[in-house]
């Protein structure tokens, strides 16, 4: 009898594995195309503003400290609402400091909504107390996107990858940064740095009749779509007694964390409002683009619009992406741009700098395909990595956000980018990307590095090279999942 039960169990497990693989992998193998209904909405002319400036002003938060400081200021100065969406919260003091500030804002009556990814969002394990504290507060609502469901394998791969936060109708921060010490580099941090960037948008018409002309209005609408979409769930509609106790303890600990930050960084707690008007530059137009929200294979809304912009460029295209996969659509667009433009540059990581084995191994094993498109490739020589995602075109248009040049960003995950028509902001962004270029080596046509008088190739440990090669055994056949 026991043997029969074991055999039945093995059969059931085998059937479930076939079910999981079949429905969790196969639907993603054939990429979707943009529907006829959506295509007319992708007219690139809408990204260009008129001669006059828009109500939005903008600046770059490039350094780790500016990324952290801008978030604390935004939360501190919020009066009525904060909406935060983020892919992942990682361990560290800066994560605690940001959530401590959020809870303090809630204590003074600010209405707060938080959405994290439901599988890698990060408020689990030792950080679960933060999730409980958010859920317990009457002025905070906490939800997650597409949590794991064992009988829906076709949804397993879809992740929330957006990263933005909006305060009132006044300030928004959008970019590629997750929340964690590797992105913000607090005092005493000794780990490797994940170099990223954010855009800070200031709505000069906040509270007035023209406030709705700001891109913040579109971002708020998009946040509401995320909040209300079928894939978003409330993980803790009610708390048990033990969870409520943990919430109370965590809230008290976070209050102390905030007091410590106030003592260490009094500059962040000045009574004078931050001068956004003089710390930003004008923009003719700022446009939000994003992917569909369904938890499954997606139409490539962001990828197609960025490709259309690149193909319409007249002089130059500069792309920065932490990793790239040898996607046929991407390679074709790169080849077309290189054939018609004087300058097409890709700034990315090297084997030495990249911490992402699956995605980067696909790029490095397929690097000859990228070289054959005719673009110029620059790879960072550093122990720290690039994580920012940006595109620059013709000295005028810039795009910054969460979109990587990989299959996952194109067809699987939620993504959001700001397309910014501002020569002044373009110069800020180009200077930031060129700073990485000064620490990079150009890949030659023979798939080696060109000689440089100022930059030396980083040594790569043998074990990292081995792990990259092993990862490529998976990343090649399953590139459409990476």
Short mmCIF file of C-alpha atoms in Angstrom, two decimals:
data_model
loop_
_atom_site.label_atom_id
_atom_site.label_comp_id
_atom_site.label_asym_id
_atom_site.label_seq_id
_atom_site.Cartn_x
_atom_site.Cartn_y
_atom_site.Cartn_z
CA UNK A 1 0.00 0.00 0.00
CA UNK A 2 2.83 2.40 0.93
CA UNK A 3 4.58 1.65 -2.36
CA UNK A 4 1.39 2.41 -4.28
CA UNK A 5 1.02 5.73 -2.48
CA UNK A 6 4.65 6.60 -3.33
CA UNK A 7 4.09 5.75 -6.99
CA UNK A 8 0.96 7.91 -7.11
CA UNK A 9 2.86 10.73 -5.42
CA UNK A 10 5.71 10.51 -7.97
CA UNK A 11 3.21 10.56 -10.84
CA UNK A 12 1.43 13.60 -9.40
CA UNK A 13 4.71 15.41 -8.85
CA UNK A 14 5.78 14.58 -12.40
CA UNK A 15 2.51 15.84 -13.84
CA UNK A 16 2.76 19.03 -11.81
CA UNK A 17 6.32 19.63 -13.04
CA UNK A 18 5.20 19.15 -16.64
CA UNK A 19 2.30 21.52 -15.98
CA UNK A 20 4.61 24.10 -14.38
CA UNK A 21 7.25 23.95 -17.12
CA UNK A 22 4.74 23.87 -19.93
CA UNK A 23 2.65 26.80 -18.75
CA UNK A 24 5.48 28.69 -17.01
CA UNK A 25 7.93 28.68 -19.92
CA UNK A 26 6.25 28.05 -23.26
CA UNK A 27 3.94 31.13 -23.20
CA UNK A 28 7.05 33.36 -23.06
CA UNK A 29 8.94 31.65 -25.88
CA UNK A 30 7.02 33.46 -28.63
CA UNK A 31 7.25 37.24 -28.07
CA UNK A 32 4.14 39.36 -28.44
CA UNK A 33 3.78 42.26 -30.84
CA UNK A 34 2.13 45.62 -30.22
CA UNK A 35 -1.55 45.41 -31.08
CA UNK A 36 -3.05 47.44 -33.91
CA UNK A 37 -5.12 49.25 -31.31
CA UNK A 38 -2.06 50.50 -29.42
CA UNK A 39 0.28 51.26 -32.34
CA UNK A 40 -1.31 54.63 -33.30
CA UNK A 41 -0.71 55.88 -29.75
CA UNK A 42 3.07 55.54 -30.19
CA UNK A 43 3.55 58.59 -32.43
CA UNK A 44 7.00 59.93 -31.54
CA UNK A 45 5.93 63.54 -32.15
CA UNK A 46 4.18 63.53 -28.78
CA UNK A 47 7.58 63.42 -27.04
CA UNK A 48 8.53 66.88 -28.33
CA UNK A 49 7.30 70.02 -26.65
CA UNK A 50 6.49 73.41 -28.10
CA UNK A 51 8.86 76.38 -27.90
CA UNK A 52 7.58 77.40 -24.47
CA UNK A 53 8.52 75.46 -21.33
CA UNK A 54 6.15 73.01 -19.68
CA UNK A 55 4.99 73.31 -16.06
CA UNK A 56 7.57 70.65 -15.13
CA UNK A 57 11.18 71.23 -14.16
CA UNK A 58 13.64 68.38 -13.82
CA UNK A 59 17.06 67.38 -12.53
CA UNK A 60 19.23 64.32 -12.18
CA UNK A 61 19.82 62.53 -8.88
CA UNK A 62 22.99 60.72 -9.93
CA UNK A 63 25.07 60.09 -6.83
CA UNK A 64 24.00 57.54 -4.21
CA UNK A 65 23.64 60.29 -1.60
CA UNK A 66 21.50 62.46 -3.87
CA UNK A 67 19.24 59.46 -4.52
CA UNK A 68 18.76 58.97 -0.78
CA UNK A 69 18.49 62.66 0.13
CA UNK A 70 15.90 63.36 -2.57
CA UNK A 71 13.67 60.59 -1.20
CA UNK A 72 13.88 61.79 2.39
CA UNK A 73 13.10 65.37 1.34
CA UNK A 74 10.16 64.27 -0.78
CA UNK A 75 8.65 62.26 2.07
CA UNK A 76 9.32 64.94 4.70
CA UNK A 77 7.66 67.70 2.71
CA UNK A 78 4.60 65.71 1.59
CA UNK A 79 1.36 67.27 2.81
CA UNK A 80 -1.47 65.00 1.70
CA UNK A 81 -0.32 61.87 -0.15
CA UNK A 82 2.64 59.66 -1.02
CA UNK A 83 2.45 56.88 -3.61
CA UNK A 84 5.48 54.59 -3.77
CA UNK A 85 6.09 51.68 -6.13
CA UNK A 86 9.36 49.74 -6.08
CA UNK A 87 10.71 46.46 -7.37
CA UNK A 88 12.74 45.47 -4.34
CA UNK A 89 13.67 46.52 -0.80
CA UNK A 90 17.05 45.23 0.33
CA UNK A 91 18.57 44.93 3.77
CA UNK A 92 20.33 47.91 5.30
CA UNK A 93 20.02 51.05 7.36
CA UNK A 94 18.86 53.23 4.46
CA UNK A 95 15.85 50.95 3.89
CA UNK A 96 14.92 51.37 7.55
CA UNK A 97 15.43 55.12 7.34
CA UNK A 98 13.15 55.53 4.33
CA UNK A 99 10.35 53.45 5.85
CA UNK A 100 10.81 55.24 9.17
CA UNK A 101 10.23 58.52 7.36
CA UNK A 102 7.17 57.10 5.60
CA UNK A 103 5.63 56.04 8.91
CA UNK A 104 6.36 59.46 10.38
CA UNK A 105 4.58 61.07 7.43
CA UNK A 106 1.63 58.76 8.06
CA UNK A 107 1.64 59.81 11.74
CA UNK A 108 1.09 63.42 10.70
CA UNK A 109 -1.84 62.48 8.46
CA UNK A 110 -0.29 61.90 5.03
CA UNK A 111 -2.14 59.15 3.14
CA UNK A 112 0.40 56.60 1.91
CA UNK A 113 0.14 53.77 -0.61
CA UNK A 114 3.02 51.32 -1.16
CA UNK A 115 3.28 48.63 -3.85
CA UNK A 116 6.21 46.21 -4.05
CA UNK A 117 6.78 43.14 -6.18
CA UNK A 118 5.09 40.10 -4.65
CA UNK A 119 7.98 37.67 -5.07
CA UNK A 120 11.21 39.67 -4.72
CA UNK A 121 9.81 42.80 -3.03
CA UNK A 122 11.97 42.26 0.01
CA UNK A 123 9.67 42.78 2.99
CA UNK A 124 9.99 39.19 4.14
CA UNK A 125 12.12 37.34 6.67
CA UNK A 126 13.73 39.77 9.10
CA UNK A 127 12.14 42.72 7.26
CA UNK A 128 8.60 41.35 7.54
CA UNK A 129 8.07 43.58 10.57
CA UNK A 130 8.17 46.60 8.24
CA UNK A 131 5.35 45.09 6.18
CA UNK A 132 3.35 44.53 9.37
CA UNK A 133 4.00 48.11 10.53
CA UNK A 134 2.80 49.48 7.19
CA UNK A 135 -0.30 47.27 7.23
CA UNK A 136 -1.12 48.22 10.83
CA UNK A 137 -1.05 51.99 10.29
CA UNK A 138 -4.47 53.55 9.56
CA UNK A 139 -2.96 56.01 7.07
CA UNK A 140 -0.93 53.42 5.11
CA UNK A 141 -2.08 50.87 2.56
CA UNK A 142 0.38 48.16 1.51
CA UNK A 143 -0.02 45.85 -1.49
CA UNK A 144 2.12 43.54 -3.63
CA UNK A 145 2.16 42.76 -7.34
CA UNK A 146 1.65 39.20 -8.54
CA UNK A 147 2.51 37.13 -5.43
CA UNK A 148 3.40 33.48 -6.04
CA UNK A 149 0.46 31.20 -6.82
CA UNK A 150 1.37 27.52 -7.24
CA UNK A 151 -1.44 26.78 -9.71
CA UNK A 152 -0.73 29.74 -12.04
CA UNK A 153 2.76 29.05 -13.47
CA UNK A 154 2.06 31.34 -16.43
CA UNK A 155 2.27 34.23 -13.97
CA UNK A 156 5.43 33.19 -12.14
CA UNK A 157 7.88 35.11 -14.31
CA UNK A 158 6.11 38.47 -14.33
CA UNK A 159 7.65 40.98 -11.91
CA UNK A 160 6.95 44.57 -10.94
CA UNK A 161 10.08 46.44 -12.05
CA UNK A 162 8.96 50.09 -11.78
CA UNK A 163 10.62 52.41 -9.25
CA UNK A 164 8.97 55.75 -8.55
CA UNK A 165 7.47 57.81 -5.74
CA UNK A 166 5.07 60.75 -5.95
CA UNK A 167 4.38 63.30 -3.21
CA UNK A 168 1.09 65.23 -3.56
CA UNK A 169 0.95 66.72 -7.06
CA UNK A 170 4.28 68.45 -6.47
CA UNK A 171 7.37 66.19 -6.70
CA UNK A 172 8.16 62.82 -8.28
CA UNK A 173 11.29 60.68 -8.28
CA UNK A 174 11.52 58.02 -11.00
CA UNK A 175 14.49 55.91 -12.01
CA UNK A 176 16.25 52.59 -11.67
CA UNK A 177 17.10 52.50 -7.97
CA UNK A 178 15.72 49.90 -5.65
CA UNK A 179 15.78 50.66 -1.91
CA UNK A 180 18.92 49.46 -0.14
CA UNK A 181 22.40 50.36 1.04
CA UNK A 182 24.15 49.30 -2.17
CA UNK A 183 22.18 52.04 -3.98
CA UNK A 184 22.53 54.79 -1.34
CA UNK A 185 25.97 54.02 0.21
CA UNK A 186 25.50 55.28 3.79
CA UNK A 187 28.46 56.15 6.03
CA UNK A 188 30.35 53.01 6.95
CA UNK A 189 29.10 50.99 3.97
CA UNK A 190 31.89 48.73 2.71
CA UNK A 191 30.16 46.59 0.07
CA UNK A 192 30.17 46.99 -3.68
CA UNK A 193 28.22 49.94 -5.03
CA UNK A 194 25.34 49.65 -7.47
CA UNK A 195 25.56 52.93 -9.41
CA UNK A 196 22.13 54.09 -10.51
CA UNK A 197 20.21 57.27 -11.30
CA UNK A 198 16.87 58.94 -10.72
CA UNK A 199 15.01 61.85 -12.27
CA UNK A 200 13.47 64.38 -9.90
CA UNK A 201 10.47 66.18 -11.44
CA UNK A 202 9.06 69.35 -9.87
CA UNK A 203 5.58 70.49 -10.86
CA UNK A 204 5.69 74.29 -10.75
CA UNK A 205 1.90 74.44 -11.11
CA UNK A 206 1.24 72.27 -8.05
CA UNK A 207 -2.08 73.16 -6.44
CA UNK A 208 -3.10 75.43 -9.33
CA UNK A 209 -5.35 75.19 -12.35
CA UNK A 210 -2.53 73.93 -14.59
CA UNK A 211 -1.33 71.22 -12.22
CA UNK A 212 -2.95 68.57 -14.38
CA UNK A 213 -0.64 69.53 -17.26
CA UNK A 214 2.28 67.98 -15.34
CA UNK A 215 3.61 64.50 -16.05
CA UNK A 216 2.88 63.84 -12.36
CA UNK A 217 -0.79 63.66 -13.32
CA UNK A 218 -0.06 60.87 -15.80
CA UNK A 219 2.17 59.11 -13.26
CA UNK A 220 -0.62 59.28 -10.67
CA UNK A 221 -3.02 57.75 -13.18
CA UNK A 222 -0.51 54.99 -13.89
CA UNK A 223 -0.03 54.35 -10.18
CA UNK A 224 -3.80 54.04 -9.78
CA UNK A 225 -3.84 51.52 -12.62
CA UNK A 226 -1.17 49.49 -10.80
CA UNK A 227 -3.05 49.81 -7.52
CA UNK A 228 -6.33 48.60 -9.00
CA UNK A 229 -5.03 45.96 -11.39
CA UNK A 230 -6.03 42.34 -10.94
CA UNK A 231 -2.46 41.22 -10.19
CA UNK A 232 -2.08 43.47 -7.12
CA UNK A 233 -3.08 41.93 -3.77
CA UNK A 234 -3.22 42.99 -0.13
CA UNK A 235 -0.94 40.54 1.72
CA UNK A 236 -2.11 41.34 5.27
CA UNK A 237 -5.77 42.42 5.26
CA UNK A 238 -5.78 41.60 8.98
CA UNK A 239 -2.91 41.00 11.39
CA UNK A 240 -2.73 38.25 13.98
CA UNK A 241 -1.91 39.17 17.57
CA UNK A 242 1.73 38.19 17.06
CA UNK A 243 1.94 40.16 13.81
CA UNK A 244 0.36 43.21 15.44
CA UNK A 245 2.89 42.98 18.28
CA UNK A 246 5.73 42.75 15.75
CA UNK A 247 4.29 45.76 13.91
CA UNK A 248 4.30 47.81 17.11
CA UNK A 249 7.88 46.79 17.96
CA UNK A 250 9.08 47.56 14.43
CA UNK A 251 7.38 50.97 14.41
CA UNK A 252 9.09 51.85 17.69
CA UNK A 253 12.47 50.72 16.34
CA UNK A 254 11.98 52.74 13.18
CA UNK A 255 11.13 55.81 15.20
CA UNK A 256 14.53 55.50 16.88
CA UNK A 257 16.15 55.01 13.47
CA UNK A 258 14.60 58.30 12.36
CA UNK A 259 15.80 60.13 15.47
CA UNK A 260 19.32 58.84 14.84
CA UNK A 261 19.17 60.07 11.23
CA UNK A 262 17.97 63.49 12.37
CA UNK A 263 20.96 63.74 14.70
CA UNK A 264 23.42 62.56 12.04
CA UNK A 265 21.97 64.56 9.11
CA UNK A 266 20.41 67.79 10.42
CA UNK A 267 20.72 69.24 6.90
CA UNK A 268 17.92 66.91 5.79
CA UNK A 269 15.61 68.25 8.49
CA UNK A 270 15.85 72.00 7.89
CA UNK A 271 12.62 73.88 8.49
CA UNK A 272 13.13 75.71 5.19
CA UNK A 273 11.41 73.94 2.26
CA UNK A 274 13.80 72.54 -0.33
CA UNK A 275 14.34 74.94 -3.24
CA UNK A 276 13.22 72.79 -6.15
CA UNK A 277 12.79 75.76 -8.46
CA UNK A 278 16.48 76.67 -8.40
CA UNK A 279 17.84 73.12 -8.24
CA UNK A 280 16.09 71.99 -11.44
CA UNK A 281 16.23 72.88 -15.13
CA UNK A 282 13.33 73.60 -17.51
CA UNK A 283 11.74 70.97 -19.73
CA UNK A 284 9.69 71.53 -22.87
CA UNK A 285 7.90 68.20 -22.40
CA UNK A 286 8.11 65.18 -20.09
CA UNK A 287 6.23 62.03 -21.12
CA UNK A 288 5.67 58.85 -19.13
CA UNK A 289 5.74 55.55 -21.01
CA UNK A 290 5.15 52.15 -19.47
CA UNK A 291 4.50 48.48 -20.20
CA UNK A 292 1.16 46.68 -19.78
CA UNK A 293 0.30 45.48 -16.26
CA UNK A 294 -0.99 41.96 -16.93
CA UNK A 295 0.89 39.26 -15.00
CA UNK A 296 2.12 37.33 -18.02
CA UNK A 297 3.69 37.85 -21.46
CA UNK A 298 3.39 41.53 -22.41
CA UNK A 299 3.28 43.61 -25.53
CA UNK A 300 6.59 45.53 -25.81
CA UNK A 301 5.16 49.01 -25.33
CA UNK A 302 8.26 50.66 -23.86
CA UNK A 303 10.75 48.83 -26.06
CA UNK A 304 8.95 49.70 -29.30
CA UNK A 305 8.59 53.39 -28.40
CA UNK A 306 12.27 53.70 -27.48
CA UNK A 307 13.20 51.87 -30.70
CA UNK A 308 11.04 54.26 -32.73
CA UNK A 309 12.81 57.20 -31.12
CA UNK A 310 16.23 55.71 -31.80
CA UNK A 311 15.36 54.99 -35.43
CA UNK A 312 14.13 58.57 -35.87
CA UNK A 313 17.36 60.12 -34.56
CA UNK A 314 19.37 62.27 -36.97
CA UNK A 315 22.77 62.60 -35.29
CA UNK A 316 23.46 60.34 -32.33
CA UNK A 317 22.08 57.77 -29.90
CA UNK A 318 23.75 56.98 -26.58
CA UNK A 319 22.37 54.06 -24.57
CA UNK A 320 23.26 52.97 -21.05
CA UNK A 321 22.02 49.61 -19.81
CA UNK A 322 23.52 47.38 -17.11
CA UNK A 323 22.99 44.27 -19.22
CA UNK A 324 21.64 43.35 -22.62
CA UNK A 325 20.35 40.15 -24.17
CA UNK A 326 20.79 39.23 -27.82
CA UNK A 327 17.17 39.92 -28.65
CA UNK A 328 16.56 39.84 -32.40
CA UNK A 329 14.46 43.00 -32.31
CA UNK A 330 17.15 44.85 -30.33
CA UNK A 331 19.99 43.73 -32.61
CA UNK A 332 18.00 44.73 -35.70
CA UNK A 333 17.29 48.21 -34.31
CA UNK A 334 20.95 48.67 -33.35
CA UNK A 335 22.06 47.65 -36.84
CA UNK A 336 19.62 50.07 -38.48
CA UNK A 337 20.74 52.95 -36.25
CA UNK A 338 24.43 52.24 -36.85
CA UNK A 339 23.84 52.21 -40.62
CA UNK A 340 22.33 55.71 -40.66
CA UNK A 341 23.82 57.62 -37.72
CA UNK A 342 27.34 58.98 -37.21
CA UNK A 343 27.36 57.85 -33.58
CA UNK A 344 25.58 55.00 -31.77
CA UNK A 345 27.11 54.06 -28.41
CA UNK A 346 26.21 51.42 -25.83
CA UNK A 347 27.60 51.97 -22.31
CA UNK A 348 27.38 48.84 -20.18
CA UNK A 349 29.14 46.75 -17.57
CA UNK A 350 32.09 44.42 -18.00
CA UNK A 351 32.51 40.92 -16.64
CA UNK A 352 34.50 42.54 -13.82
CA UNK A 353 31.74 44.96 -12.81
CA UNK A 354 28.52 43.06 -13.44
CA UNK A 355 26.88 41.17 -10.53
CA UNK A 356 24.06 39.78 -12.70
CA UNK A 357 25.26 36.41 -13.96
CA UNK A 358 22.22 35.25 -15.99
CA UNK A 359 21.65 38.47 -17.93
CA UNK A 360 25.27 39.51 -18.35
CA UNK A 361 26.43 36.02 -19.33
CA UNK A 362 23.98 36.14 -22.23
CA UNK A 363 25.45 39.45 -23.37
CA UNK A 364 29.07 38.43 -23.04
CA UNK A 365 28.54 35.11 -24.83
CA UNK A 366 26.73 36.96 -27.64
CA UNK A 367 28.94 40.04 -27.71
CA UNK A 368 30.06 39.35 -31.29
CA UNK A 369 26.43 39.77 -32.38
CA UNK A 370 26.33 43.21 -30.77
CA UNK A 371 29.67 44.16 -32.37
CA UNK A 372 28.41 43.05 -35.78
CA UNK A 373 25.60 45.64 -35.64
CA UNK A 374 28.23 48.37 -36.04
CA UNK A 375 27.59 50.21 -32.77
CA UNK A 376 30.35 51.32 -30.39
CA UNK A 377 30.41 49.39 -27.10
CA UNK A 378 32.02 50.75 -23.93
CA UNK A 379 32.39 48.47 -20.88
CA UNK A 380 32.98 49.80 -17.37
CA UNK A 381 36.23 48.73 -15.72
CA UNK A 382 35.35 48.71 -12.03
CA UNK A 383 34.44 46.47 -9.12
CA UNK A 384 31.25 48.52 -8.74
CA UNK A 385 28.49 48.15 -11.30
CA UNK A 386 26.25 50.27 -13.52
CA UNK A 387 22.53 49.81 -12.86
CA UNK A 388 21.14 53.00 -14.42
CA UNK A 389 19.10 52.75 -17.61
CA UNK A 390 19.18 55.77 -19.94
CA UNK A 391 18.91 56.80 -23.58
CA UNK A 392 20.06 60.08 -25.16
CA UNK A 393 19.22 61.31 -28.67
CA UNK A 394 20.36 64.24 -30.79
CA UNK A 395 21.33 66.60 -27.97
CA UNK A 396 17.71 67.09 -26.92
CA UNK A 397 15.75 63.99 -25.90
CA UNK A 398 16.58 61.82 -22.89
CA UNK A 399 14.89 58.77 -21.39
CA UNK A 400 15.50 57.51 -17.85
CA UNK A 401 13.76 54.79 -15.87
CA UNK A 402 13.67 51.07 -15.20
CA UNK A 403 13.91 49.59 -18.73
CA UNK A 404 16.91 47.35 -19.49
CA UNK A 405 17.93 46.22 -22.96
CA UNK A 406 16.84 42.65 -22.28
CA UNK A 407 13.95 40.33 -23.08
CA UNK A 408 12.54 40.59 -19.56
CA UNK A 409 12.14 44.37 -19.71
CA UNK A 410 10.75 44.16 -23.20
CA UNK A 411 8.20 41.36 -22.85
CA UNK A 412 7.72 40.24 -19.23
CA UNK A 413 8.05 42.89 -16.49
CA UNK A 414 6.28 46.14 -15.75
CA UNK A 415 8.54 49.06 -16.68
CA UNK A 416 8.31 52.84 -16.60
CA UNK A 417 10.44 55.49 -18.32
CA UNK A 418 10.34 59.27 -18.55
CA UNK A 419 11.10 60.71 -21.98
CA UNK A 420 12.37 64.24 -21.41
CA UNK A 421 12.58 66.99 -24.02
CA UNK A 422 15.14 69.32 -22.46
CA UNK A 423 18.57 70.26 -23.85
CA UNK A 424 19.59 71.38 -20.35
CA UNK A 425 18.72 68.03 -18.80
CA UNK A 426 20.35 66.25 -21.75
CA UNK A 427 23.64 67.92 -20.86
CA UNK A 428 23.31 66.78 -17.22
CA UNK A 429 22.64 63.21 -18.27
CA UNK A 430 25.31 63.07 -20.95
CA UNK A 431 27.93 64.29 -18.49
CA UNK A 432 26.90 61.50 -16.09
CA UNK A 433 27.04 58.79 -18.76
CA UNK A 434 30.34 60.13 -20.13
CA UNK A 435 31.80 59.88 -16.63
CA UNK A 436 31.32 56.12 -16.89
CA UNK A 437 32.78 56.30 -20.39
CA UNK A 438 35.98 57.75 -18.95
CA UNK A 439 36.29 54.61 -16.80
CA UNK A 440 35.49 52.24 -19.67
CA UNK A 441 37.22 50.43 -22.50
CA UNK A 442 35.89 50.24 -26.04
CA UNK A 443 35.30 46.77 -27.49
CA UNK A 444 37.10 46.37 -30.81
CA UNK A 445 35.82 44.57 -33.90
CA UNK A 446 37.81 41.44 -32.94
CA UNK A 447 35.88 41.17 -29.63
CA UNK A 448 38.78 42.39 -27.50
CA UNK A 449 39.41 45.73 -25.83
CA UNK A 450 41.05 48.60 -27.70
CA UNK A 451 44.23 49.90 -26.14
CA UNK A 452 43.81 52.90 -23.83
CA UNK A 453 46.38 55.19 -22.22
CA UNK A 454 44.08 56.03 -19.31
CA UNK A 455 42.06 52.88 -18.52
CA UNK A 456 43.40 49.43 -17.68
CA UNK A 457 41.30 46.26 -18.06
CA UNK A 458 40.13 44.94 -14.69
CA UNK A 459 41.33 41.52 -13.65
CA UNK A 460 38.46 39.04 -13.43
CA UNK A 461 38.80 36.20 -10.89
CA UNK A 462 38.75 32.74 -12.45
CA UNK A 463 35.72 31.75 -10.40
CA UNK A 464 33.69 34.68 -11.77
CA UNK A 465 34.62 33.78 -15.33
CA UNK A 466 33.59 30.19 -14.61
CA UNK A 467 30.26 31.27 -13.12
CA UNK A 468 29.58 33.50 -16.12
CA UNK A 469 30.22 30.58 -18.45
CA UNK A 470 28.03 28.23 -16.42
CA UNK A 471 25.28 30.84 -16.34
CA UNK A 472 25.46 31.15 -20.11
CA UNK A 473 24.47 27.50 -20.45
CA UNK A 474 21.08 28.54 -19.04
CA UNK A 475 20.89 32.06 -20.43
CA UNK A 476 21.25 31.05 -24.07
CA UNK A 477 18.34 28.59 -24.44
CA UNK A 478 16.17 30.53 -21.97
CA UNK A 479 17.12 34.04 -23.09
CA UNK A 480 13.43 34.91 -23.49
CA UNK A 481 13.06 34.66 -19.70
CA UNK A 482 16.06 36.87 -18.86
#
